[in-house]
mmCIF file of C-alpha atoms and ligand atoms in Angstrom:
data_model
loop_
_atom_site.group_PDB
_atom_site.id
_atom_site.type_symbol
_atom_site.label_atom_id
_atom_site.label_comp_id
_atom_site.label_asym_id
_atom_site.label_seq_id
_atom_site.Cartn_x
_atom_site.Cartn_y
_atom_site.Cartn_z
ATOM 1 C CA UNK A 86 110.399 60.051 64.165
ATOM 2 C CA UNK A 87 106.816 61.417 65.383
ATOM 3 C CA UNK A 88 104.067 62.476 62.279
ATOM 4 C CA UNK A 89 100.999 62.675 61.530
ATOM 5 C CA UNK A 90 99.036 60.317 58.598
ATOM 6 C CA UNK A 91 97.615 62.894 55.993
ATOM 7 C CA UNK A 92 96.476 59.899 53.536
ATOM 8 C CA UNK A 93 96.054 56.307 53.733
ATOM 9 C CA UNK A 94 95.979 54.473 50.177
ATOM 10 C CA UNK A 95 95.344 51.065 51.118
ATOM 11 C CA UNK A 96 99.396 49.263 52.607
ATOM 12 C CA UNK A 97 100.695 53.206 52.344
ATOM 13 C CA UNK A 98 100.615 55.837 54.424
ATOM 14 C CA UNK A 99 101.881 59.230 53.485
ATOM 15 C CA UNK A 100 102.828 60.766 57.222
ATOM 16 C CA UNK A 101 104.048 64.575 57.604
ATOM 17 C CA UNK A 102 106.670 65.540 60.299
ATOM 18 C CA UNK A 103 106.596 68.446 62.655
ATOM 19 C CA UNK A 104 109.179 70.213 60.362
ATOM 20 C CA UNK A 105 107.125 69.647 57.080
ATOM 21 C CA UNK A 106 109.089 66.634 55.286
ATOM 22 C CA UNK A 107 106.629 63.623 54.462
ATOM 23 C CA UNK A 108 107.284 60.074 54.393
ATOM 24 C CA UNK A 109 105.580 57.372 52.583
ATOM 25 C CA UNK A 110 105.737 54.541 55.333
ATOM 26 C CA UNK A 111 104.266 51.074 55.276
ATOM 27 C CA UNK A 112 102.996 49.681 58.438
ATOM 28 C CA UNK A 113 105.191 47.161 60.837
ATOM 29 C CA UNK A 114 103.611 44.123 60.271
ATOM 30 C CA UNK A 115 102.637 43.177 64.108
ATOM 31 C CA UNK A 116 101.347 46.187 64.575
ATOM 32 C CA UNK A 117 96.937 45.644 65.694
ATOM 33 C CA UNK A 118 94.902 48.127 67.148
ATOM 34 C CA UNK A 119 94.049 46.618 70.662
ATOM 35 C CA UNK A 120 89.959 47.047 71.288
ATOM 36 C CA UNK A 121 88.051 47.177 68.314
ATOM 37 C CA UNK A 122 88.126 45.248 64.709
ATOM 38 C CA UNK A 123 88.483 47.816 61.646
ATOM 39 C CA UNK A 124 88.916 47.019 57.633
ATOM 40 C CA UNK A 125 92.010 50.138 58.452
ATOM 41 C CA UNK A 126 94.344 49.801 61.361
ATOM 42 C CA UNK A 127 95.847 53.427 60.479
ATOM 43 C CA UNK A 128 93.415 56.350 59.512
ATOM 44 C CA UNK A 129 94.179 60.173 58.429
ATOM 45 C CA UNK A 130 94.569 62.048 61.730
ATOM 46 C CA UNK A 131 96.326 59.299 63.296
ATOM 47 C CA UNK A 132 99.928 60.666 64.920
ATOM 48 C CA UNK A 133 102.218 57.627 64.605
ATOM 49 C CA UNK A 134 105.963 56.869 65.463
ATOM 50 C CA UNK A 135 107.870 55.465 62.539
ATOM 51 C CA UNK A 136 111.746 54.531 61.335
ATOM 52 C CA UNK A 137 113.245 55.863 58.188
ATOM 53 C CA UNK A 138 113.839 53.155 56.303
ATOM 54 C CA UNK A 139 115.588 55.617 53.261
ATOM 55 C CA UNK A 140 116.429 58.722 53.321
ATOM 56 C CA UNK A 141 116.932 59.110 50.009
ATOM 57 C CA UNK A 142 113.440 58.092 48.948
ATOM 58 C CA UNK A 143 111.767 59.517 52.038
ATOM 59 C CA UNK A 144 110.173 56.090 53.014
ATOM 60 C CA UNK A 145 109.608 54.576 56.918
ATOM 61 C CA UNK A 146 108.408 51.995 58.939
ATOM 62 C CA UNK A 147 105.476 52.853 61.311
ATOM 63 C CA UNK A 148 106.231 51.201 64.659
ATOM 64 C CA UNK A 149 103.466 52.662 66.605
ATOM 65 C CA UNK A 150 100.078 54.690 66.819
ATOM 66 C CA UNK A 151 99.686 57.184 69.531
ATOM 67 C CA UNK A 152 96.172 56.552 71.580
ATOM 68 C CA UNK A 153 93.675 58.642 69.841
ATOM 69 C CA UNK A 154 91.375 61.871 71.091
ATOM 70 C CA UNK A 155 88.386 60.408 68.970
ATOM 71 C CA UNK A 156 87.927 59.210 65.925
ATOM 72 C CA UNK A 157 84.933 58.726 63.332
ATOM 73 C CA UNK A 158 84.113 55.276 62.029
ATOM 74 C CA UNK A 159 81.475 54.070 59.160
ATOM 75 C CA UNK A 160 79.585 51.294 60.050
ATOM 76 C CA UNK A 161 78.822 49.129 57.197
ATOM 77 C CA UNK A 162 75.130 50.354 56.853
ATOM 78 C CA UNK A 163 74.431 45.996 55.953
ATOM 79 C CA UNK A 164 75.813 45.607 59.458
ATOM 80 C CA UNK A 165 78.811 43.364 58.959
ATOM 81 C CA UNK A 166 81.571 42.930 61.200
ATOM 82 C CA UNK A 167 83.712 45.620 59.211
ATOM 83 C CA UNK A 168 83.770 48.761 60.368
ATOM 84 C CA UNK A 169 86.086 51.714 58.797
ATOM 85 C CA UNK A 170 88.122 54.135 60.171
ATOM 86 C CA UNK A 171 87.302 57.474 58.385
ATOM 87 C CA UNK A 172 89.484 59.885 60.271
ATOM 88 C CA UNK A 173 90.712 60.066 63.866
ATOM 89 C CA UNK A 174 91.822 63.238 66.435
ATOM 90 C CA UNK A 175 89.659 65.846 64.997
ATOM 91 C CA UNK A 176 88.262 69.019 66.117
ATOM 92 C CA UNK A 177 85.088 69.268 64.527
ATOM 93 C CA UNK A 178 82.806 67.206 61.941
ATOM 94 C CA UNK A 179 81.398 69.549 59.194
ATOM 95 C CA UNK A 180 78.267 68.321 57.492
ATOM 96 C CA UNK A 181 77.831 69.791 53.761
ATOM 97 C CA UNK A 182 74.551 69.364 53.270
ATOM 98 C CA UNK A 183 72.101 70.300 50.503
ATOM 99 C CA UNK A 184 68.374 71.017 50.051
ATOM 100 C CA UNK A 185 68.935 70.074 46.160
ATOM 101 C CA UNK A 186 71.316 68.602 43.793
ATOM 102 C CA UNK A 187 71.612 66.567 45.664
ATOM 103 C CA UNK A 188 69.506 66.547 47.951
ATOM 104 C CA UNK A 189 70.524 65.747 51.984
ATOM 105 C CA UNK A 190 67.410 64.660 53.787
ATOM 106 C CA UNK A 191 66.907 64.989 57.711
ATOM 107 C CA UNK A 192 67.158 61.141 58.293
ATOM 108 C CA UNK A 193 71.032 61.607 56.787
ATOM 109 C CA UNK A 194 71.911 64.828 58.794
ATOM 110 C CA UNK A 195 70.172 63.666 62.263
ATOM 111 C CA UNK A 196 72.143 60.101 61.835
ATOM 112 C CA UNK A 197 74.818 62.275 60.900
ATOM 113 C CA UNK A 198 74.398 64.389 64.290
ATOM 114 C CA UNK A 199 73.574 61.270 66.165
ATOM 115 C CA UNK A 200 76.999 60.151 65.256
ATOM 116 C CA UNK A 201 78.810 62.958 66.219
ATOM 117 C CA UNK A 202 77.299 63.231 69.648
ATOM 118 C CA UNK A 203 77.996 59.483 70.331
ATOM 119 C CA UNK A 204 81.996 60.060 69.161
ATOM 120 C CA UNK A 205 82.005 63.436 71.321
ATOM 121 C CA UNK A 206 82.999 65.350 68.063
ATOM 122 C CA UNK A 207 81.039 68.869 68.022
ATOM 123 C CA UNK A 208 79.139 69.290 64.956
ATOM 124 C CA UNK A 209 78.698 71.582 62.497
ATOM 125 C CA UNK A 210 76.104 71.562 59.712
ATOM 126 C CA UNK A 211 77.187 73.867 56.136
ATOM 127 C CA UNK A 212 73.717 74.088 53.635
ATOM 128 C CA UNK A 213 76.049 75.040 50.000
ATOM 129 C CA UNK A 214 74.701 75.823 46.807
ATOM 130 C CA UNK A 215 72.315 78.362 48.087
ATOM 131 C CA UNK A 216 72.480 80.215 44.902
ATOM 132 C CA UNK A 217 70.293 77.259 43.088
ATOM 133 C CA UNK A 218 67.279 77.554 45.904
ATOM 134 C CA UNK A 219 64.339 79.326 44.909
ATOM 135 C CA UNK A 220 63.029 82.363 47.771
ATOM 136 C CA UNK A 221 61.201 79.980 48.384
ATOM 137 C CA UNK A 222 63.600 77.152 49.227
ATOM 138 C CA UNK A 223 65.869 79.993 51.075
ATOM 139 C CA UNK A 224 63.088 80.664 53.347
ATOM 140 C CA UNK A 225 62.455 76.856 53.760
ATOM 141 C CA UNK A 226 66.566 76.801 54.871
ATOM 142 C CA UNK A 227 66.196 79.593 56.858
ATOM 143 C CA UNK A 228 63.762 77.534 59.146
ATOM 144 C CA UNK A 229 65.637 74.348 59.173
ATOM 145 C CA UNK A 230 69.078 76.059 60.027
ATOM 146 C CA UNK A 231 66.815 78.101 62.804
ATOM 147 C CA UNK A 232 65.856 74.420 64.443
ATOM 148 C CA UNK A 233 69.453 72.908 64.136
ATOM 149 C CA UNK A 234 70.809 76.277 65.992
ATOM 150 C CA UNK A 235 68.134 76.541 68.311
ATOM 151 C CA UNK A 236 69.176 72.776 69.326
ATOM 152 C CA UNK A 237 72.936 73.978 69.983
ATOM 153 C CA UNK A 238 74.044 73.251 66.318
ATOM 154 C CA UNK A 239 76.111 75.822 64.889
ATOM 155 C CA UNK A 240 75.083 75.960 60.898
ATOM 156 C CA UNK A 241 76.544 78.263 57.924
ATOM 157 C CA UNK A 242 74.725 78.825 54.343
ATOM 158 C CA UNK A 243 77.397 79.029 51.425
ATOM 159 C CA UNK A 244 77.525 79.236 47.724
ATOM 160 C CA UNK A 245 80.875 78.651 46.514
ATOM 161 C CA UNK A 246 79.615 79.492 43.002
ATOM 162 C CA UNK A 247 78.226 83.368 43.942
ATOM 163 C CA UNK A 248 81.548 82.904 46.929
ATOM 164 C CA UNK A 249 78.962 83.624 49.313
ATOM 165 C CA UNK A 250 79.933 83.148 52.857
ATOM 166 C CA UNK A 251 83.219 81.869 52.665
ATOM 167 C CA UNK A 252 85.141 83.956 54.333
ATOM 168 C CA UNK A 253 82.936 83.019 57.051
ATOM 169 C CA UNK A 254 83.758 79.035 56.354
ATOM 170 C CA UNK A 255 87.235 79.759 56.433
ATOM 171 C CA UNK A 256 86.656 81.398 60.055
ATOM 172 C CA UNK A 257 84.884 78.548 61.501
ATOM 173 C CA UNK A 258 88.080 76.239 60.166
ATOM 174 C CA UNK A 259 90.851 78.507 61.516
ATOM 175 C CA UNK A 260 92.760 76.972 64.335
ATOM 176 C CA UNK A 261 91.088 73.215 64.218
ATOM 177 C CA UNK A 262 91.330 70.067 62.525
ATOM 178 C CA UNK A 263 87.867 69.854 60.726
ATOM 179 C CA UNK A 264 86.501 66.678 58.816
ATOM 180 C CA UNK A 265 83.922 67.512 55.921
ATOM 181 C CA UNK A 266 81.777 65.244 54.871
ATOM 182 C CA UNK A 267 78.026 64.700 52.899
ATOM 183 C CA UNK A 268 76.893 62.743 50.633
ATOM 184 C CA UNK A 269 79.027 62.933 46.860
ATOM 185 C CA UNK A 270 78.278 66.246 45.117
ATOM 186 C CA UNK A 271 77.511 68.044 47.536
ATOM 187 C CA UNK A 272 80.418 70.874 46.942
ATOM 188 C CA UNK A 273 83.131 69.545 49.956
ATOM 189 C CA UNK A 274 86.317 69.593 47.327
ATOM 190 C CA UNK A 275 84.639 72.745 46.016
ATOM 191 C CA UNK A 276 84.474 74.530 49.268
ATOM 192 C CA UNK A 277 88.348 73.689 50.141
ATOM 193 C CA UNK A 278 88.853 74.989 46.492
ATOM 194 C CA UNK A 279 87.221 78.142 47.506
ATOM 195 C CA UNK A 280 89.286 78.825 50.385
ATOM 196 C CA UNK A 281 92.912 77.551 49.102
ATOM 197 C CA UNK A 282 92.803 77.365 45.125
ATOM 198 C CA UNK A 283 95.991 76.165 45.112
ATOM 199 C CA UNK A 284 95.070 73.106 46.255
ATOM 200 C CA UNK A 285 93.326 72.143 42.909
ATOM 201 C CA UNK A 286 90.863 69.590 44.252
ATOM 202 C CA UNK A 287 89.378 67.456 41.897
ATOM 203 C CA UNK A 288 85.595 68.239 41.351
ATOM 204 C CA UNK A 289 82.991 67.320 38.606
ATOM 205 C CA UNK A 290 79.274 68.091 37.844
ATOM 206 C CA UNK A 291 76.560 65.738 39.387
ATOM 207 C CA UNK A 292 74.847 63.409 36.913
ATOM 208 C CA UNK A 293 71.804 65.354 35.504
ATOM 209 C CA UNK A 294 69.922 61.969 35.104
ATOM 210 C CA UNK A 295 70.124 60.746 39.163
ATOM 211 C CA UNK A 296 70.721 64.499 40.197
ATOM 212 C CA UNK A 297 73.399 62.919 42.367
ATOM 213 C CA UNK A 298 77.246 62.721 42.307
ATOM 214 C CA UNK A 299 79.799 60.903 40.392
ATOM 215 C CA UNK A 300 82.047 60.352 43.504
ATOM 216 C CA UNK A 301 85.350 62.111 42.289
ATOM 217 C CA UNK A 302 86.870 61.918 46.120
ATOM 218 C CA UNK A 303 88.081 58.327 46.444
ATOM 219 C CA UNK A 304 89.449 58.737 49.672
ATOM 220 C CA UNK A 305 90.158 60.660 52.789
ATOM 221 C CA UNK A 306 92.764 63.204 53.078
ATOM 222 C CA UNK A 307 94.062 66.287 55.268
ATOM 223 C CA UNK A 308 95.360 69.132 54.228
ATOM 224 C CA UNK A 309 97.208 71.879 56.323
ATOM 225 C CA UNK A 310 95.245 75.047 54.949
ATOM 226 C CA UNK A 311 97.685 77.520 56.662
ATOM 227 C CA UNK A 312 99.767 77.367 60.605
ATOM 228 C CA UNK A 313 97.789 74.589 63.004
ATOM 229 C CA UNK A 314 94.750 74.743 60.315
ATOM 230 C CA UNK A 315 93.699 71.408 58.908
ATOM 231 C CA UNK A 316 90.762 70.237 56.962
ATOM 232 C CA UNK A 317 90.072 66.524 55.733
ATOM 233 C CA UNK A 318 88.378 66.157 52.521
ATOM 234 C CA UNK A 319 86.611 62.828 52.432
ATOM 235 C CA UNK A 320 84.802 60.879 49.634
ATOM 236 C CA UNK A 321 81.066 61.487 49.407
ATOM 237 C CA UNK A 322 78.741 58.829 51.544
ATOM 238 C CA UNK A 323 75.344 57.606 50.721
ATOM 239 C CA UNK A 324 74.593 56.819 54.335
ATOM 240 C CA UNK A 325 75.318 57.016 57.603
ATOM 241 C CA UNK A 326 75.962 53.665 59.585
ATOM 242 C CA UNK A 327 74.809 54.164 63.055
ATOM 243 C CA UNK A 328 77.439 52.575 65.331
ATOM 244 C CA UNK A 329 77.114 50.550 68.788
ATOM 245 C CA UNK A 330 74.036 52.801 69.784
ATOM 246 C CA UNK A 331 71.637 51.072 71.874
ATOM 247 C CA UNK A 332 67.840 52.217 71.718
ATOM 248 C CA UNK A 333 68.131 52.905 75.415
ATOM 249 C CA UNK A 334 70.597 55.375 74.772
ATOM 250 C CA UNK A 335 70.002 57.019 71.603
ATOM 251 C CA UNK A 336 67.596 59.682 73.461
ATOM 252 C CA UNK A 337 70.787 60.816 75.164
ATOM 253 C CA UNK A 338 72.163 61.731 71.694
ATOM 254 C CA UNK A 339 69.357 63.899 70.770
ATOM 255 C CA UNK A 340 70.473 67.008 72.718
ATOM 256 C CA UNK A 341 66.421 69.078 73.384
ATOM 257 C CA UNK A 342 65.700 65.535 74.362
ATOM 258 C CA UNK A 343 68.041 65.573 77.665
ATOM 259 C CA UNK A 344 66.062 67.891 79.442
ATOM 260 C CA UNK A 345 62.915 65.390 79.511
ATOM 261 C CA UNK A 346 64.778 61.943 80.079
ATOM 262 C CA UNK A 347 64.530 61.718 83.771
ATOM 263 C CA UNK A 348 61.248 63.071 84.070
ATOM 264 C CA UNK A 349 59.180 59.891 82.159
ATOM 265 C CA UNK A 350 57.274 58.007 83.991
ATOM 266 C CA UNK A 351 58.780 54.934 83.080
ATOM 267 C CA UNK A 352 62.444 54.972 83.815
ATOM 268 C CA UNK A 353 63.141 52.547 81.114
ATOM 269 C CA UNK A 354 60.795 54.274 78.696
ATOM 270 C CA UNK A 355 61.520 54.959 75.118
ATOM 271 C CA UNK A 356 59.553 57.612 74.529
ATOM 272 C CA UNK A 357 57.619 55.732 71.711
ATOM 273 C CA UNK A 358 53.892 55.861 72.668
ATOM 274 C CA UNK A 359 54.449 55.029 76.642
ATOM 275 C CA UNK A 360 51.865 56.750 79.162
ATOM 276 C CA UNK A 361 53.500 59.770 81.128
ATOM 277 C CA UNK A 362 56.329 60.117 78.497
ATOM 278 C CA UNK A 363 57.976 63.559 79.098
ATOM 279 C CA UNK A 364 59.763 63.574 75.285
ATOM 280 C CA UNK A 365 56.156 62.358 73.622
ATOM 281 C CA UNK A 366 54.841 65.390 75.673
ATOM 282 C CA UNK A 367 57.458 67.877 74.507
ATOM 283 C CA UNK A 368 56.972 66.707 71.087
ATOM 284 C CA UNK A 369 53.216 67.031 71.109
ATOM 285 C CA UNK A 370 53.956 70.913 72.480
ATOM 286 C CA UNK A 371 56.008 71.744 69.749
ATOM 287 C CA UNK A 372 58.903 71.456 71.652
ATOM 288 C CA UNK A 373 61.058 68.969 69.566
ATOM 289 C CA UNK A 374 60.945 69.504 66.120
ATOM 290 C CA UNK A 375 58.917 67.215 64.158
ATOM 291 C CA UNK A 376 61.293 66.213 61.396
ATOM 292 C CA UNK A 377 63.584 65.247 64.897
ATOM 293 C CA UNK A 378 61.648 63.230 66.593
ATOM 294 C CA UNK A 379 60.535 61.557 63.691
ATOM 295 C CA UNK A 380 64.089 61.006 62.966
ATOM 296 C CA UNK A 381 64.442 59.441 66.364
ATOM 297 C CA UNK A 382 61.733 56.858 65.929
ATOM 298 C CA UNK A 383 63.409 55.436 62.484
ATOM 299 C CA UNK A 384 66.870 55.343 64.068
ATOM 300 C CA UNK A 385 64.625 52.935 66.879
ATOM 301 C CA UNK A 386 62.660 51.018 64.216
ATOM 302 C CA UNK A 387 66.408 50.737 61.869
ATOM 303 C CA UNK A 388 68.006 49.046 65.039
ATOM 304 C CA UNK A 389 64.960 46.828 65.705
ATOM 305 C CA UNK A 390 65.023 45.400 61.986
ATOM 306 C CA UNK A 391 68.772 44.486 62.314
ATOM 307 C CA UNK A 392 68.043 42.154 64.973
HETATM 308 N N1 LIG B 686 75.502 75.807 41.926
HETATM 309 C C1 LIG B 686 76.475 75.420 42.744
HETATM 310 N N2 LIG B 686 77.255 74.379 42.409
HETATM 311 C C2 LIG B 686 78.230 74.024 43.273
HETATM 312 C C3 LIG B 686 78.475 74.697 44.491
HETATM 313 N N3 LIG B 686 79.504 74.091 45.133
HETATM 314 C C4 LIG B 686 79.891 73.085 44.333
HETATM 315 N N4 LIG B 686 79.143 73.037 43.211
HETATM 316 C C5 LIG B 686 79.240 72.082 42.081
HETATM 317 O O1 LIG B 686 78.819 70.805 42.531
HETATM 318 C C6 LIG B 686 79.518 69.786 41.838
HETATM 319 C C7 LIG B 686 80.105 68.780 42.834
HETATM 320 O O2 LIG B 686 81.103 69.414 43.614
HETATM 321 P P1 LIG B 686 82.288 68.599 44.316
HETATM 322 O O3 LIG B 686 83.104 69.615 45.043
HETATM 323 O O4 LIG B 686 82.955 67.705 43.346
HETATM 324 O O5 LIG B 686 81.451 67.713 45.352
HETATM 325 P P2 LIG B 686 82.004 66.704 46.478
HETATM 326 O O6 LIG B 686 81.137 66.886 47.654
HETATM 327 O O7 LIG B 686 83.465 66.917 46.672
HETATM 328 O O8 LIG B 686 81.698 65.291 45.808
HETATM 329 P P3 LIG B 686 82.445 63.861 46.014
HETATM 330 O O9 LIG B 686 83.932 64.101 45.922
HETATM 331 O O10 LIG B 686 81.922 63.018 44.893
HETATM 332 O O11 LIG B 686 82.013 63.354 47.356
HETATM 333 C C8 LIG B 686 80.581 70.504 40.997
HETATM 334 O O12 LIG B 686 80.097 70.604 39.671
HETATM 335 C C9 LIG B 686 80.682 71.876 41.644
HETATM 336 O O13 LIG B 686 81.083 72.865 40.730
HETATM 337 C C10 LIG B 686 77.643 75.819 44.811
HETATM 338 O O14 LIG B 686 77.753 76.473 45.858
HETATM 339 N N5 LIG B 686 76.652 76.112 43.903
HETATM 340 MG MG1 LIG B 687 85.070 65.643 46.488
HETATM 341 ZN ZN1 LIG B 688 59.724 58.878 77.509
#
């Protein structure tokens, strides 16, 4: 039998056929992922082979995990050897992010972005609760969604509470496999609630004391939405582990940075504060956005401290 893992609860796996029937199914005990070490062999989005093991109380055996398209993994932001499998074969990464309550700052959506880029999953950056932002504030997104588009980022402002945009959210999902994720609060159960009510997603109020959520996702799961339409509601993160990304490279994941790389006068240069740097020079133009480039030099400065 051939399915696809909608939710992994720790030694269970709940995997839906082709024709619609699910199976709870353990994993076959030999079964290890050749190539890299993960706290989950199995993640949602993994298609699998398993054995019905009964019938009668729709339970299998999974026997073996199809090589995946991509997959997205959280690196334990203390750097240990764990790393976890969030979700794997996916069509896009959706960022819900939020100027306030909470509040997403640039260093989470550029690691965010960075990640993306280095797991070849296109990104896509949703700013919710716009009905709590001031004219002020909306003018303030305006400019920051203006940046991430101008950069080749395709971004969406919703408000699930004034149902603002969504129609347009459920566009951008139709016909893909989409992860959402942002930190806990942000609205990602509320947004699939918006587009398929039935679903009854479990959402609660952020704590008015830390302005931030109470993390009512616990873990990852898909959900078919309608015909070849899948989303994957994940638990909220706090931040984003940066994985295998060595400063040498992590220019190549900026994408207005690309254009500059060869053309520094060092060819190992790191665009930090080297004579002749093309990307310093860009920057100092107005060519990369501050907030980005400053974003670039923590992500450095992070990597040098965990050495
Ligand atoms: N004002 C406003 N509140 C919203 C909006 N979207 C969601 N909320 C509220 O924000 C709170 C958190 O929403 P959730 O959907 O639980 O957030 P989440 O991102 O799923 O959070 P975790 O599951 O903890 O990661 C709830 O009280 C929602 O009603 C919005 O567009 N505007
Ligand atoms: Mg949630
Ligand atoms: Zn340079």
């Amino acid at each position: 039998m051939e399915g696809i893992v909608l939710r992994s609860t720790g030694s269970w796996y709940d995997v839906r056929t082709p024709q619609g029937d699910s199976y709870k199914c353990r994993l076959r005990g030999k079964l290890r992922l050749k190539g890299f070490k993960t706290t989950n062999p199995v993640a949602v989005g993994d298609r699998v082979h398993f054995e019905i093991e009964d019938e009668a109380s729709k339970s299998g055996l999974i026997v073996d995990i199809e090589a995946r398209r991509n997959y997205i993994i959280r690196q334990s932001v203390h750097r240990t050897a764990h790393a976890h499998l969030i979700a794997c074969n996916i069509d896009q990464a959706i960022l819900i992010a939020t100027l306030a309550m909470p509040r997403t700052s640039f260093g989470f959506i550029d690691r965010f972005l960075v990640s993306c880029e280095a797991y070849d999953v296109p990104a896509v950056i949703v700013f919710n609760k716009t009905d709590i932002l001031t004219d002020e504030g909306l003018a303030y997104q305006a400019e920051i969604m203006d940046m991430y588009t101008s950069i080749g980022y395709r971004c969406l402002d919703t408000s699930v509470t004034k149902h603002y945009h969504i129609d347009e959210f459920r566009a951008l999902l139709d016909g893909k496999i989409s992860l959402l994720s942002g930190h806990s609060g942000v609205g990602k159960s509320s947004l699939i609630n918006a587009i398929k009510p039935e679903l009854n997603l479990k959402t609660s109020e952020i704590s008015h004391y830390s302005q931030k959520g109470k993390h009512t996702t616990t873990f990852a799961e898909m959900f078919e939405l309608w015909e070849n339409t899948f989303i994957i509601d994940t638990p909220g993160i706090k931040e984003m582990g940066l994985v295998d990304i060595s400063p040498q490279e992590l220019s190549h994941y900026f994408p207005e940075m690309r254009q500059y790389l060869g053309e520094c006068k060092f060819h190992n240069c790191m665009h930090v504060h080297e004579p002749g740097c093309a990307v310093r020079e860009a920057f100092e133009r107005g060519e990369i956005a501050d907030t980005r480039y400053h974003s670039y030099l923590s992500m450095l400065e992070n990597h040098d401290n965990r050495r």
